[in-house]
Short mmCIF file of N, CA and C in Angstrom, two decimals:
data_model
loop_
_atom_site.label_atom_id
_atom_site.label_comp_id
_atom_site.label_asym_id
_atom_site.label_seq_id
_atom_site.Cartn_x
_atom_site.Cartn_y
_atom_site.Cartn_z
N UNK A 709 0.61 -1.19 0.09
CA UNK A 709 0.13 -0.27 -0.07
C UNK A 709 0.62 1.12 -0.01
N UNK A 710 0.47 2.15 -0.44
CA UNK A 710 0.73 3.49 -0.61
C UNK A 710 0.81 4.21 -0.10
N UNK A 711 1.58 5.48 0.60
CA UNK A 711 1.53 6.04 1.52
C UNK A 711 1.11 7.49 0.73
N UNK A 712 0.55 8.58 1.87
CA UNK A 712 -0.03 9.75 1.32
C UNK A 712 1.09 10.44 0.17
N UNK A 713 2.51 10.26 1.13
CA UNK A 713 3.43 11.42 0.14
C UNK A 713 4.14 10.36 -0.99
N UNK A 714 3.92 9.04 -1.12
CA UNK A 714 4.21 8.57 -2.17
C UNK A 714 3.22 8.92 -3.61
N UNK A 715 1.99 9.08 -2.64
CA UNK A 715 0.77 9.41 -3.94
C UNK A 715 1.09 10.14 -4.37
N UNK A 716 0.96 11.29 -3.72
CA UNK A 716 1.65 13.07 -4.12
C UNK A 716 2.98 12.43 -5.26
N UNK A 717 3.83 11.61 -4.54
CA UNK A 717 5.10 12.09 -5.24
C UNK A 717 5.06 11.62 -7.01
N UNK A 718 3.88 10.27 -7.01
CA UNK A 718 3.90 10.07 -8.58
C UNK A 718 2.97 10.74 -9.16
N UNK A 719 2.12 11.53 -8.49
CA UNK A 719 1.14 12.27 -9.32
C UNK A 719 2.11 13.90 -9.44
N UNK A 720 2.90 14.02 -9.24
CA UNK A 720 3.78 15.11 -9.63
C UNK A 720 3.35 16.11 -8.49
N UNK A 721 3.22 15.89 -7.60
CA UNK A 721 2.95 16.71 -6.40
C UNK A 721 1.53 16.98 -5.89
N UNK A 722 0.74 16.65 -7.25
CA UNK A 722 -0.59 17.02 -7.01
C UNK A 722 -1.54 15.49 -7.00
N UNK A 723 -2.21 15.32 -5.95
CA UNK A 723 -3.08 14.19 -6.03
C UNK A 723 -3.93 14.12 -7.17
N UNK A 724 -3.80 13.17 -7.62
CA UNK A 724 -4.83 12.69 -8.92
C UNK A 724 -6.84 12.93 -8.29
N UNK A 725 -7.64 13.07 -9.14
CA UNK A 725 -8.87 13.29 -8.76
C UNK A 725 -9.26 11.57 -8.06
N UNK A 726 -9.86 11.83 -6.88
CA UNK A 726 -10.09 10.66 -5.98
C UNK A 726 -9.05 10.23 -5.32
N UNK A 727 -7.34 10.57 -5.11
CA UNK A 727 -6.45 10.10 -4.55
C UNK A 727 -6.70 10.24 -3.39
N UNK A 728 -7.16 11.34 -3.23
CA UNK A 728 -6.92 12.10 -1.84
C UNK A 728 -7.78 11.28 -0.61
N UNK A 729 -9.18 10.61 -1.10
CA UNK A 729 -9.73 9.87 -0.55
C UNK A 729 -9.00 8.47 0.14
N UNK A 730 -8.08 7.66 -1.20
CA UNK A 730 -7.74 6.72 -1.27
C UNK A 730 -6.35 7.28 0.09
N UNK A 731 -5.92 8.28 -0.31
CA UNK A 731 -4.58 8.81 0.97
C UNK A 731 -5.02 8.82 2.46
N UNK A 732 -6.05 8.91 2.53
CA UNK A 732 -6.86 9.42 3.51
C UNK A 732 -7.08 8.22 4.59
N UNK A 733 -7.33 7.08 3.57
CA UNK A 733 -7.88 6.15 4.17
C UNK A 733 -6.72 4.99 4.74
N UNK A 734 -5.34 5.36 3.83
CA UNK A 734 -4.13 5.22 3.95
C UNK A 734 -3.16 5.20 5.04
N UNK A 735 -3.60 6.62 5.23
CA UNK A 735 -2.94 7.16 6.56
C UNK A 735 -3.21 6.34 7.97
N UNK A 736 -1.53 6.52 8.64
CA UNK A 736 -1.79 5.81 10.03
C UNK A 736 -3.00 6.14 10.90
N UNK A 737 -3.04 7.16 11.30
CA UNK A 737 -4.03 7.66 12.35
C UNK A 737 -6.03 7.58 11.49
N UNK A 738 -5.59 7.14 9.94
CA UNK A 738 -7.22 7.26 9.53
C UNK A 738 -7.73 5.64 10.73
N UNK A 739 -8.88 5.81 10.92
CA UNK A 739 -9.54 5.02 11.62
C UNK A 739 -11.01 4.19 10.80
N UNK A 740 -11.48 5.34 10.37
CA UNK A 740 -12.78 5.24 9.75
C UNK A 740 -12.68 5.49 8.27
N UNK A 741 -13.50 5.00 7.50
CA UNK A 741 -13.55 5.16 5.94
C UNK A 741 -14.45 6.29 6.06
N UNK A 742 -13.96 7.60 5.36
CA UNK A 742 -14.61 8.76 5.02
C UNK A 742 -15.55 8.72 4.24
N UNK A 743 -15.81 7.54 3.75
CA UNK A 743 -17.03 7.84 2.87
C UNK A 743 -18.28 6.68 3.62
N UNK A 744 -17.83 6.09 4.13
CA UNK A 744 -19.39 5.04 5.12
C UNK A 744 -19.53 5.27 6.55
N UNK A 745 -17.93 5.52 6.85
CA UNK A 745 -18.05 5.62 8.29
C UNK A 745 -18.08 4.37 9.06
N UNK A 746 -17.34 3.28 8.09
CA UNK A 746 -17.23 2.08 8.53
C UNK A 746 -15.71 1.99 9.03
N UNK A 747 -15.38 0.99 10.23
CA UNK A 747 -14.29 1.24 10.98
C UNK A 747 -13.38 -0.41 9.96
N UNK A 748 -12.45 0.53 9.10
CA UNK A 748 -11.70 -0.57 8.14
C UNK A 748 -10.57 -1.09 8.76
N UNK A 749 -9.98 -1.41 9.80
CA UNK A 749 -8.92 -1.61 10.43
C UNK A 749 -9.27 -2.38 11.80
N UNK A 750 -10.50 -2.85 11.71
CA UNK A 750 -10.55 -3.75 12.80
C UNK A 750 -10.28 -5.26 12.43
N UNK A 751 -10.20 -6.37 13.17
CA UNK A 751 -10.30 -7.63 12.72
C UNK A 751 -11.63 -8.02 13.05
N UNK A 752 -11.59 -8.85 11.85
CA UNK A 752 -13.10 -9.92 11.78
C UNK A 752 -13.10 -10.60 12.88
N UNK A 753 -14.55 -10.62 13.50
CA UNK A 753 -14.72 -11.52 14.23
C UNK A 753 -14.88 -12.98 14.01
N UNK A 754 -14.12 -13.60 14.44
CA UNK A 754 -14.30 -15.48 14.25
C UNK A 754 -14.87 -16.54 15.28
N UNK A 755 -15.20 -17.50 15.14
CA UNK A 755 -15.47 -18.17 15.73
C UNK A 755 -15.29 -19.86 15.30
N UNK A 756 -14.75 -20.51 15.92
CA UNK A 756 -13.88 -21.75 15.35
C UNK A 756 -13.63 -21.86 13.77
N UNK A 757 -12.94 -20.76 13.40
CA UNK A 757 -12.46 -20.77 12.25
C UNK A 757 -13.54 -20.18 11.08
N UNK A 758 -14.64 -19.99 11.64
CA UNK A 758 -15.43 -19.31 10.66
C UNK A 758 -15.42 -17.61 10.74
N UNK A 759 -15.16 -16.94 9.93
CA UNK A 759 -15.21 -15.53 9.93
C UNK A 759 -16.55 -14.96 9.73
N UNK A 760 -17.61 -14.56 10.70
CA UNK A 760 -18.52 -13.77 10.58
C UNK A 760 -18.89 -12.91 9.90
N UNK A 761 -19.72 -13.23 8.69
CA UNK A 761 -20.04 -12.20 7.43
C UNK A 761 -21.19 -10.92 8.10
N UNK A 762 -22.36 -11.51 8.48
CA UNK A 762 -23.30 -11.16 9.34
C UNK A 762 -23.84 -11.20 10.19
N UNK A 763 -24.21 -10.37 10.82
CA UNK A 763 -25.22 -10.83 12.45
C UNK A 763 -26.38 -9.63 12.70
N UNK A 764 -27.17 -10.11 13.17
CA UNK A 764 -28.36 -9.33 13.51
C UNK A 764 -28.70 -9.55 15.08
N UNK A 765 -28.87 -8.59 16.00
CA UNK A 765 -29.47 -8.48 17.10
C UNK A 765 -31.25 -8.24 17.26
N UNK A 766 -31.74 -9.86 17.73
CA UNK A 766 -32.45 -9.88 18.15
C UNK A 766 -33.51 -10.14 19.67
N UNK A 767 -33.97 -8.68 20.01
CA UNK A 767 -33.92 -8.97 21.38
C UNK A 767 -32.63 -8.81 22.28
N UNK A 768 -32.25 -10.10 23.04
CA UNK A 768 -31.38 -10.46 23.67
C UNK A 768 -30.37 -11.58 22.75
N UNK A 769 -30.74 -11.79 22.15
CA UNK A 769 -29.92 -13.32 20.87
C UNK A 769 -29.54 -12.35 19.69
N UNK A 770 -28.06 -12.68 19.55
CA UNK A 770 -27.92 -12.49 18.09
C UNK A 770 -27.35 -13.51 17.37
N UNK A 771 -27.84 -13.36 16.14
CA UNK A 771 -27.97 -14.62 15.13
C UNK A 771 -26.51 -14.06 13.90
N UNK A 772 -25.79 -15.29 13.77
CA UNK A 772 -24.48 -14.98 12.66
C UNK A 772 -24.59 -15.85 11.47
N UNK A 773 -24.09 -15.11 10.58
CA UNK A 773 -23.98 -16.11 9.19
C UNK A 773 -22.03 -15.88 9.21
N UNK A 774 -21.58 -17.17 9.22
CA UNK A 774 -20.18 -17.20 9.16
C UNK A 774 -19.74 -18.17 7.62
N UNK A 775 -18.02 -17.80 7.69
CA UNK A 775 -18.15 -18.60 6.35
C UNK A 775 -16.15 -19.44 6.83
N UNK A 776 -16.38 -20.32 6.47
CA UNK A 776 -14.67 -20.84 6.47
C UNK A 776 -14.50 -21.55 4.96
N UNK A 777 -13.66 -20.84 4.22
CA UNK A 777 -13.84 -21.62 2.76
C UNK A 777 -13.21 -22.88 3.08
N UNK A 778 -12.24 -23.59 3.94
CA UNK A 778 -11.35 -24.44 3.99
C UNK A 778 -12.44 -25.92 4.79
N UNK A 779 -13.74 -25.50 4.92
CA UNK A 779 -14.24 -26.76 6.05
C UNK A 779 -15.03 -27.54 4.94
N UNK A 780 -15.43 -28.77 5.19
CA UNK A 780 -16.28 -29.44 4.71
C UNK A 780 -17.82 -28.59 4.28
N UNK A 781 -18.41 -27.91 4.94
CA UNK A 781 -19.54 -27.39 4.95
C UNK A 781 -19.17 -25.92 5.09
N UNK A 782 -18.57 -24.97 4.18
CA UNK A 782 -18.21 -23.61 4.66
C UNK A 782 -19.01 -22.68 5.29
N UNK A 783 -20.18 -22.70 5.34
CA UNK A 783 -21.28 -21.65 5.66
C UNK A 783 -21.69 -22.52 7.11
N UNK A 784 -21.91 -21.57 7.81
CA UNK A 784 -22.89 -21.68 9.06
C UNK A 784 -23.70 -20.80 9.77
N UNK A 785 -24.78 -20.94 10.47
CA UNK A 785 -25.35 -19.83 10.93
C UNK A 785 -25.57 -20.53 12.56
N UNK A 786 -25.44 -19.34 13.81
CA UNK A 786 -25.23 -19.73 14.90
C UNK A 786 -26.57 -18.61 15.60
N UNK A 787 -26.78 -18.87 17.15
CA UNK A 787 -27.32 -18.19 17.85
C UNK A 787 -26.60 -17.57 19.07
N UNK A 788 -26.61 -16.86 19.81
CA UNK A 788 -25.77 -16.63 21.07
C UNK A 788 -27.11 -15.73 21.93
N UNK A 789 -26.88 -15.96 22.68
CA UNK A 789 -27.40 -15.51 24.14
C UNK A 789 -26.48 -14.23 24.51
N UNK A 790 -26.74 -12.66 24.23
CA UNK A 790 -26.05 -12.07 24.96
C UNK A 790 -26.06 -11.42 26.25
N UNK A 791 -27.08 -11.59 26.75
CA UNK A 791 -26.96 -11.02 28.13
C UNK A 791 -26.30 -12.18 28.88
N UNK A 792 -26.37 -13.81 28.31
CA UNK A 792 -25.71 -14.79 29.17
C UNK A 792 -23.93 -14.29 29.00
N UNK A 793 -23.90 -13.86 27.57
CA UNK A 793 -22.42 -13.51 27.21
C UNK A 793 -21.62 -12.67 27.90
N UNK A 794 -22.57 -11.69 28.36
CA UNK A 794 -21.67 -10.32 28.87
C UNK A 794 -21.86 -10.57 30.18
N UNK A 795 -22.37 -11.69 30.64
CA UNK A 795 -22.52 -12.09 32.17
C UNK A 795 -20.99 -13.00 32.38
N UNK A 796 -20.77 -13.71 31.25
CA UNK A 796 -19.73 -14.92 31.08
C UNK A 796 -18.21 -13.92 30.45
N UNK A 797 -18.31 -12.72 29.83
CA UNK A 797 -17.61 -11.98 29.55
C UNK A 797 -16.94 -12.67 28.06
N UNK A 798 -17.55 -13.70 27.44
CA UNK A 798 -17.30 -14.11 26.32
C UNK A 798 -18.24 -14.47 25.24
N UNK A 799 -18.08 -14.57 24.06
CA UNK A 799 -19.09 -14.94 23.09
C UNK A 799 -19.08 -16.37 23.08
N UNK A 800 -20.57 -16.42 23.40
CA UNK A 800 -20.58 -18.64 23.24
C UNK A 800 -21.49 -18.50 22.34
N UNK A 801 -21.28 -18.93 20.75
CA UNK A 801 -22.45 -19.64 19.22
C UNK A 801 -22.84 -20.73 20.04
N UNK A 802 -23.87 -21.19 19.86
CA UNK A 802 -24.81 -22.25 19.89
C UNK A 802 -25.61 -22.37 19.10
N UNK A 803 -26.42 -23.83 18.87
CA UNK A 803 -27.09 -24.05 17.79
C UNK A 803 -26.69 -24.06 16.37
N UNK A 804 -25.19 -24.61 16.04
CA UNK A 804 -25.40 -24.23 14.36
C UNK A 804 -25.77 -25.01 13.75
N UNK A 805 -25.99 -24.22 12.33
CA UNK A 805 -26.32 -25.11 11.37
C UNK A 805 -25.68 -25.07 10.56
N UNK A 806 -25.55 -26.03 9.58
CA UNK A 806 -23.72 -26.11 8.47
C UNK A 806 -24.59 -26.17 7.34
N UNK A 807 -24.12 -25.58 6.86
CA UNK A 807 -24.45 -25.42 4.80
C UNK A 807 -22.98 -25.28 3.93
N UNK A 808 -23.37 -26.14 2.57
CA UNK A 808 -22.75 -25.95 1.48
C UNK A 808 -23.09 -24.97 0.71
N UNK A 809 -24.34 -24.35 0.72
CA UNK A 809 -24.78 -23.65 -0.13
C UNK A 809 -25.02 -22.61 0.13
N UNK A 810 -24.06 -21.24 0.02
CA UNK A 810 -24.26 -20.12 0.26
C UNK A 810 -25.83 -19.21 0.45
N UNK A 811 -26.76 -19.45 -0.31
CA UNK A 811 -28.10 -18.78 -0.45
C UNK A 811 -28.82 -19.71 0.49
N UNK A 812 -28.77 -21.02 0.71
CA UNK A 812 -29.41 -21.64 1.50
C UNK A 812 -29.26 -21.16 2.98
N UNK A 813 -27.87 -21.10 3.45
CA UNK A 813 -27.28 -20.70 4.94
C UNK A 813 -27.95 -19.04 4.77
N UNK A 814 -27.62 -18.20 3.98
CA UNK A 814 -28.29 -16.77 4.26
C UNK A 814 -29.98 -16.68 4.39
N UNK A 815 -30.27 -18.01 3.85
CA UNK A 815 -32.04 -17.85 3.92
C UNK A 815 -32.31 -18.38 5.73
N UNK A 816 -31.50 -19.18 5.96
CA UNK A 816 -31.53 -19.94 7.10
C UNK A 816 -31.51 -18.74 8.10
N UNK A 817 -29.84 -18.25 8.09
CA UNK A 817 -29.88 -16.83 8.78
C UNK A 817 -31.34 -15.94 9.05
N UNK A 818 -31.71 -15.89 7.94
CA UNK A 818 -32.87 -14.66 8.23
C UNK A 818 -34.19 -15.18 8.76
N UNK A 819 -34.08 -16.71 8.32
CA UNK A 819 -35.20 -17.35 8.86
C UNK A 819 -35.35 -17.59 10.44
N UNK A 820 -34.18 -17.52 10.93
CA UNK A 820 -33.84 -17.57 12.53
C UNK A 820 -34.34 -16.52 13.27
N UNK A 821 -33.63 -15.51 12.61
CA UNK A 821 -33.97 -14.15 13.09
C UNK A 821 -35.47 -13.48 12.89
N UNK A 822 -35.65 -13.75 12.13
CA UNK A 822 -37.35 -13.70 11.83
C UNK A 822 -38.13 -14.65 12.47
N UNK A 823 -38.01 -15.59 13.09
CA UNK A 823 -38.53 -16.57 13.98
C UNK A 823 -38.24 -16.15 15.17
N UNK A 824 -37.32 -15.56 16.01
CA UNK A 824 -37.25 -14.86 17.15
C UNK A 824 -37.91 -13.67 17.41
N UNK A 825 -38.23 -13.00 16.11
CA UNK A 825 -38.65 -11.54 15.53
C UNK A 825 -40.17 -11.82 16.22
N UNK A 826 -40.53 -13.25 15.53
CA UNK A 826 -42.53 -13.18 15.91
C UNK A 826 -42.40 -13.58 16.72
N UNK A 827 -41.58 -14.55 17.73
CA UNK A 827 -41.91 -15.38 18.93
C UNK A 827 -41.83 -14.13 20.06
N UNK A 828 -41.09 -12.98 20.07
CA UNK A 828 -40.93 -12.23 20.74
C UNK A 828 -42.06 -11.19 20.46
N UNK A 829 -42.92 -10.97 19.22
CA UNK A 829 -44.19 -10.05 19.02
C UNK A 829 -45.21 -10.88 19.63
N UNK A 830 -45.41 -12.12 19.48
CA UNK A 830 -46.49 -13.05 20.12
C UNK A 830 -46.30 -13.22 21.79
N UNK A 831 -45.28 -13.69 21.97
CA UNK A 831 -45.62 -14.31 23.27
C UNK A 831 -44.51 -13.16 24.39
N UNK A 832 -44.32 -12.01 23.69
CA UNK A 832 -43.32 -10.84 24.77
C UNK A 832 -43.43 -9.70 24.18
N UNK A 833 -44.99 -9.16 24.10
CA UNK A 833 -45.30 -8.02 23.62
C UNK A 833 -44.36 -6.69 24.26
N UNK A 834 -44.29 -5.56 23.43
CA UNK A 834 -43.42 -4.62 24.02
C UNK A 834 -44.43 -3.64 24.45
N UNK A 835 -43.33 -3.03 25.59
CA UNK A 835 -43.80 -2.21 26.80
C UNK A 835 -45.00 -1.11 25.85
N UNK A 836 -44.60 -0.68 24.99
CA UNK A 836 -45.77 0.20 24.25
C UNK A 836 -46.86 -0.12 23.86
N UNK A 837 -47.33 -1.62 23.44
CA UNK A 837 -48.14 -2.15 22.95
C UNK A 837 -49.14 -2.83 24.31
N UNK A 838 -48.08 -3.51 25.56
CA UNK A 838 -49.02 -2.93 26.94
C UNK A 838 -49.81 -2.01 27.46
N UNK A 839 -48.68 -0.69 26.95
CA UNK A 839 -49.68 0.39 27.54
C UNK A 839 -50.40 0.91 26.62
N UNK A 840 -50.56 0.83 25.51
CA UNK A 840 -51.65 1.01 24.76
C UNK A 840 -52.94 0.14 24.98
N UNK A 841 -52.50 -1.31 24.86
CA UNK A 841 -54.03 -2.16 25.46
C UNK A 841 -54.47 -1.98 27.00
N UNK A 842 -53.22 -1.71 27.55
CA UNK A 842 -54.16 -1.04 29.03
C UNK A 842 -55.03 0.73 28.77
N UNK A 843 -54.58 1.20 28.03
CA UNK A 843 -55.23 2.55 27.71
C UNK A 843 -56.56 1.86 27.06
N UNK A 844 -56.90 1.26 26.39
CA UNK A 844 -57.63 0.75 25.86
C UNK A 844 -58.94 0.23 26.66
N UNK A 845 -58.11 -0.33 27.72
CA UNK A 845 -59.52 -1.21 28.86
C UNK A 845 -59.62 -0.08 29.54
N UNK A 846 -58.83 1.18 29.82
CA UNK A 846 -59.34 1.98 30.77
C UNK A 846 -60.29 2.73 30.03
N UNK A 847 -60.49 3.21 28.73
CA UNK A 847 -61.09 4.06 27.87
C UNK A 847 -62.32 3.68 27.87
N UNK A 848 -62.84 2.29 27.90
CA UNK A 848 -63.91 1.39 27.79
C UNK A 848 -65.14 1.90 28.73
N UNK A 849 -66.13 1.87 28.37
CA UNK A 849 -67.40 2.70 29.35
C UNK A 849 -67.71 1.45 30.31
N UNK A 850 -67.96 1.91 31.62
CA UNK A 850 -68.15 0.75 32.48
C UNK A 850 -69.88 0.98 32.65
N UNK A 851 -70.35 -0.65 32.80
CA UNK A 851 -71.44 -1.10 32.72
C UNK A 851 -72.38 -0.33 34.09
N UNK A 852 -73.25 0.20 34.11
CA UNK A 852 -74.16 0.75 35.60
C UNK A 852 -73.93 -0.37 36.43
N UNK A 853 -74.11 -0.54 37.65
CA UNK A 853 -73.87 -1.47 38.63
C UNK A 853 -75.55 -1.60 38.74
N UNK A 854 -76.25 -3.15 38.73
CA UNK A 854 -77.34 -3.38 39.38
C UNK A 854 -78.12 -3.31 38.07
N UNK A 855 -77.85 -3.37 36.78
CA UNK A 855 -78.52 -2.99 35.50
C UNK A 855 -79.40 -1.87 35.29
N UNK A 856 -79.43 -0.54 36.00
CA UNK A 856 -79.84 0.49 36.21
C UNK A 856 -79.47 1.24 35.40
N UNK A 857 -80.09 1.84 34.67
CA UNK A 857 -79.65 3.19 33.84
C UNK A 857 -79.77 4.29 35.06
N UNK A 858 -78.93 5.38 34.53
CA UNK A 858 -78.54 6.74 35.45
C UNK A 858 -79.74 7.07 35.92
N UNK A 859 -80.95 7.43 35.09
CA UNK A 859 -81.86 8.23 35.47
C UNK A 859 -83.13 7.06 35.55
N UNK A 860 -82.99 6.08 36.02
CA UNK A 860 -84.37 5.13 36.85
C UNK A 860 -84.31 5.49 38.19
N UNK A 861 -85.09 5.02 38.90
CA UNK A 861 -85.26 5.22 40.41
C UNK A 861 -85.87 3.90 41.04
N UNK A 862 -85.30 3.13 41.78
CA UNK A 862 -85.96 2.23 42.26
C UNK A 862 -87.43 2.58 42.90
N UNK A 863 -88.42 1.67 42.79
CA UNK A 863 -90.00 1.81 42.95
C UNK A 863 -90.15 1.43 44.88
#
């Protein structure tokens, strides 16, 4: 990789169009990509020699899609319980499902995350949803006691 100084020297002291971005990315202090803000100097996350390609957090679980081109089944999806991992101080991926086909692995990755989202929606309603239901119950008119209407009097 060329340094900013080498790039300027090649261009005769003037950076070519677009080289200023390349030079900025190559500088030692540069930590973030100037265009998209993605860290470009962090090591990839690895689990069991599989490099994690995608991850999605749903509730307190994280689902990942990973690849190891040297493995017999090069694609895998895992999940992990983030709360438990924070308590233990390490990542513990479990329930791995292994694939040879990248499309099948990606479909499984999305299906697992969507399944957890559906489970949470059905069995663990959000706080806002619970408050909304309570407000609806409070707003319902209450039937009068004893079956009498307001204006009726007893004989």
